[in-house]
Amino acid sequence: MRTVFLLAAAGLRGRSRSGIAITVLVLTLSALGLSIGFAVQGQGEKAIDRLAARTNVADVVVWAYDPAISGSSESVSGATLRPAAAVTSALRGIPNVRAVVGPLPFLDTTLVVPASRRSSAGGPSENGDSEYHSQATVLASPDVAVNHPALVAGRWLDGPGEIVLERSAAADLGLRPGDQLALRGPHGDVSFALAGTANELTDCGFPQCDQARLWISGAGLARVGPADGITYWLKDAPGVSAEGVASTIVARLGQQVRGANTWPDTRGDLTRVEQVFGTIVSAFSTFLLVAVGVIVAGAMTSRMVARRREMALFGALGVRPAQLTAALLIEHLALGVVAAVLGWVIAETVAPNVDIGATVTGRPAPHWAPHDLLVSGGALLLLLGLATVAGAVRAGRASVVDALRDAPAAGRRGGRLARLTSLVPGRLAFLGVGRLAARPVGGALTALTVVVAVTGAVVSGGWNVTVADALTSPAATGDPWQVMVGRGSVAPATVETALNETPGIAGWWSETERRGSDEDQTIHVRALGGPRLPGYVVGAGQLPDASGEAAVGYGLLDKLGLRVGDTTTVNISGVDHRVRIVGWYRTTEDSGQILLMPRSDLGAGAVPDQYRMTLTPGTSKDTVKAALAHRLGDGVELSTQSSSISGQGIIQGVTMMIILVLALVALTNMLLSLVASNRENARDIGVTGALGATPHQIVGQGAVSALALAVLALIVGVPLGLLVFRIQVDAVTSGLGLGPGFGLLPPVPVLIGIVLGTLTLAGATGALAARGLARCPVGDLLRWE
Amino acid sequence: MNATDSATKTGPILTITDLERSYGRGDRARPALRGVSLTVRPGEWVAVVGPSGCGKSTLLHLVGGLDTPDAGSIRIGGDEVTTLSAGRRALLRRRTVGFVFQNYNLVPHLNVAANVELGLRVAGVGRRAAKERAAEVLAAVDLTDLAHALPATLSGGQQQRVAIARAVATRPALVLADEPTGALDTTASRRVVELLREEHRRGQTLIMVTHDYAVAAAADRVIFLRDGRIIDERRPAGHSLAGAHEASTDAADTRATGTDAAADDLGDEAAGARSARGDNDLNDLLGLGSW
């Protein structure tokens, strides 16, 4: 054992400092890539689940009408509305509901933030202040049995002049406890002080969800205006399906229910972006894992080749092959441990900055999870160990005599694979290629890392193009509109007349929102009316155009296991509707779990809840919005389309970073491999120098050999990248509700850029690898050992 | 410049003046050559002998432009070599110098013919012309049948013959042979020396470094090097300084026979006496006349 450690120590001491540094750098980059994948994945989900447990999150959230508030005991469609007490009783009587908090009055309102605090998400009003949709819920004390908000900053409200705002909205809007803001309601703009901020999970966080949630006292709400309805927070028995409970509620309460939300749906919304991001990072981490494996194998193989004489000497001195293998293993693992720890530390430090699942809970502080180190470090050390043992066993079988006589290694003497050299054109410029062909395995390993980098670049190019296109084409992701009008208390005819007469509106349609259920699944039903159908991107089939037809988002198609052409029964407000699925369309709203149907199928009493419109080219959204506001007054809710994909900047940034890491790793490995190859062939290079090859020609041969590897890598990597991207993007977009076939392949200029970039960098790397030897006196090269 | 051109010129083909080269720096500097001066005429065969570490190979490398001296001058056919850049020296080597090394230094993944063609291709000869010339020189060294063999499949002697073919293929002004028989057995050594002699008969100027005095006896002139300095200069018996070229041509057979006999007689004795005996003993061993 002592001999083994002595050999290992000698091996480490025998390396140059720069050699150790480069080896550790390559391994650290590999470990970093592996670690960051583990660090980023799931940390947002864990934070959300911790918050859910801490706040005893509601399994089902119900928004309902209250005749005492609306002043009418009938719904708009004529159904009888129960008083709040009856609704409460009905909810408590639903099987498997264990606790009910409510009724809590709520009001959909507008949060007005002074101009000095405006963020990019809001739109400026005439005086420069920003306005945001918000929902104010009466909650005098956070100490409720279910869904108690977790205070993050400041304190709970204390009087009618204060509000508490959800943490993500406050962070996004730059608000802090003590700031002054206003709520706009029927009584106009009313000033409030921000008492504190809190986390709560009845819905996704602002700005992912359009509404900023806030809590207010009853007296404070009365200052703004009468409530729009009442909300309840329900806790189910353990193990009970929240979807099933929500479905029962909708079926029993019918049109009394304005809306319902379940924790699984909300959690899905909260974690969706992180899941997408996690999927992308995982895929790239897989690339990195393959690259690491290849690099490690190549680096260790090169090291074995470079040290074959030294190992033969040890063998001649009596060191057993097993001892030599163990020493090499210890030597390489020592470097690997250092690299694994460095990579883990850097990854965990960086991870919070790329946590795009932190919209609700906020960015966590860096924490170094030993589990992540064990997994990523273990993977790296395993690869190192396998590559070392394989190389050492092979080296141990080599002839000691040949090595000591400095005869060329078997690969260079002309084994079967070395006949590949006969395929190399017999030109002076290809001498370096011939040297690589004489060692096909080493050359293939080097080319493989470039393949991985090229594949990753193509995949990243596709993602960046896809994400950018999704931003600039809201219709592609289910938002084919530019201005929306929430009807509120204004008569439909009044709104529709305004839409027909306001200049700049190219077309409009109406939407009537319902909750439906299909067996045990609650679904979002949207009934379409008006002169035209919305411009959703249809994946297959068509949008519903006749009675009995329905189209679904891809998410619902997938969830219910439907196919275009199937017939299904949907219970809407207690009434069964038999519908035939005539198509599916792409939308990320509710993860694509939406059913579209003609409004006429809901019956005469169904009136539109909102209208969406498209504008003629060149028309300003704000101009139309202002015109409609002037015409329809304060009773309507107006909003304009603002495309944003949460975390888009981070997605693009991190994918670019991973590509850079892959490229850096591939080029560094290529450099090391070519340097090792050149050193092995130093005498041959010296011979060509002795024959009259100039230093420039020697550098040129090095560049050509690297270019040859790069060409091979591009031939494999580009098509592979396109295939991998297609598979990956289809998996991700299907999960988002957009369905397969959404992704855009990288355009030709991008692919050309990847090709040229790869060739340029490879050529430069090959030239750099040869430069050192080219500058050596030829006499020294001829005496190279 | 090639051997034919140099043979028609009257001036020396190689002039070395006060050449110096050291290895290492400061206190650890070890002088390899100290003030070496030497002139070689066209068509001359010069052997450089001396004990191990005396600077023989260093001298050869400097002449071939593989290394640069610390001081001094080297002129090949009138061109100063020492002031040229590495690239210029490489260009000069293409048609001016041919190398034969002790360990052959054939490119292992190129076959015999390709190894010989390599020097021609580097010198800018076209592919067809290079192939033809390579075939010609391989025939001269009797290796036509092995043109497609890889170096690893050849014996040492065969590899050295390939190296000689490569060296002379471009018809260089100088052939520099560094211990051409150092790794060979006696029979192979004789074959190689015979090859060199044939080239010399064709007018090739040869500078050969060797520790084997029997091999050195084949040359027109023997330079003795010790501790980086030329300590003596002799001619094998039957040769005078003047008209060395003519003498070598006329007396080729006689000299060849004599050298073989000397090699047979001396054998291990010469090897054992290499660095241990003084100049007079060496003269006796080699049968060399004194100045």
Short mmCIF file of C-alpha atoms in Angstrom, two decimals, chain A residues 44 55 77 95 133 156 160 197 253 299 308 328 335 465 491 548 563 595 601 621 721 725 742 752 763:
data_model
loop_
_atom_site.label_atom_id
_atom_site.label_comp_id
_atom_site.label_asym_id
_atom_site.label_seq_id
_atom_site.Cartn_x
_atom_site.Cartn_y
_atom_site.Cartn_z
CA GLY A 44 -38.12 25.96 -6.35
CA THR A 55 -49.34 27.98 5.52
CA SER A 77 -78.58 33.74 -16.26
CA PRO A 95 -67.75 14.73 1.65
CA HIS A 133 -55.06 44.24 -11.67
CA TRP A 156 -50.22 42.54 9.49
CA PRO A 160 -58.85 50.52 7.53
CA THR A 197 -45.90 41.64 2.63
CA LEU A 253 -73.44 24.97 -6.40
CA ALA A 299 -7.63 12.66 -20.91
CA ARG A 308 3.90 4.47 -20.98
CA LEU A 328 -2.93 5.91 -11.09
CA LEU A 335 -7.58 15.56 -8.74
CA VAL A 465 -35.24 30.97 -31.37
CA ALA A 491 -74.52 45.48 -20.51
CA GLY A 548 -72.22 20.36 -30.06
CA ARG A 563 -58.44 12.48 -29.46
CA LEU A 595 -62.38 23.52 -23.36
CA ASP A 601 -74.68 25.85 -26.34
CA LYS A 621 -53.12 49.26 -27.83
CA GLY A 721 -28.66 18.35 -32.40
CA PHE A 725 -33.96 19.49 -29.97
CA PHE A 742 -44.22 23.95 -31.50
CA ILE A 752 -23.89 28.32 -40.45
CA GLY A 763 -8.45 25.34 -36.23
#
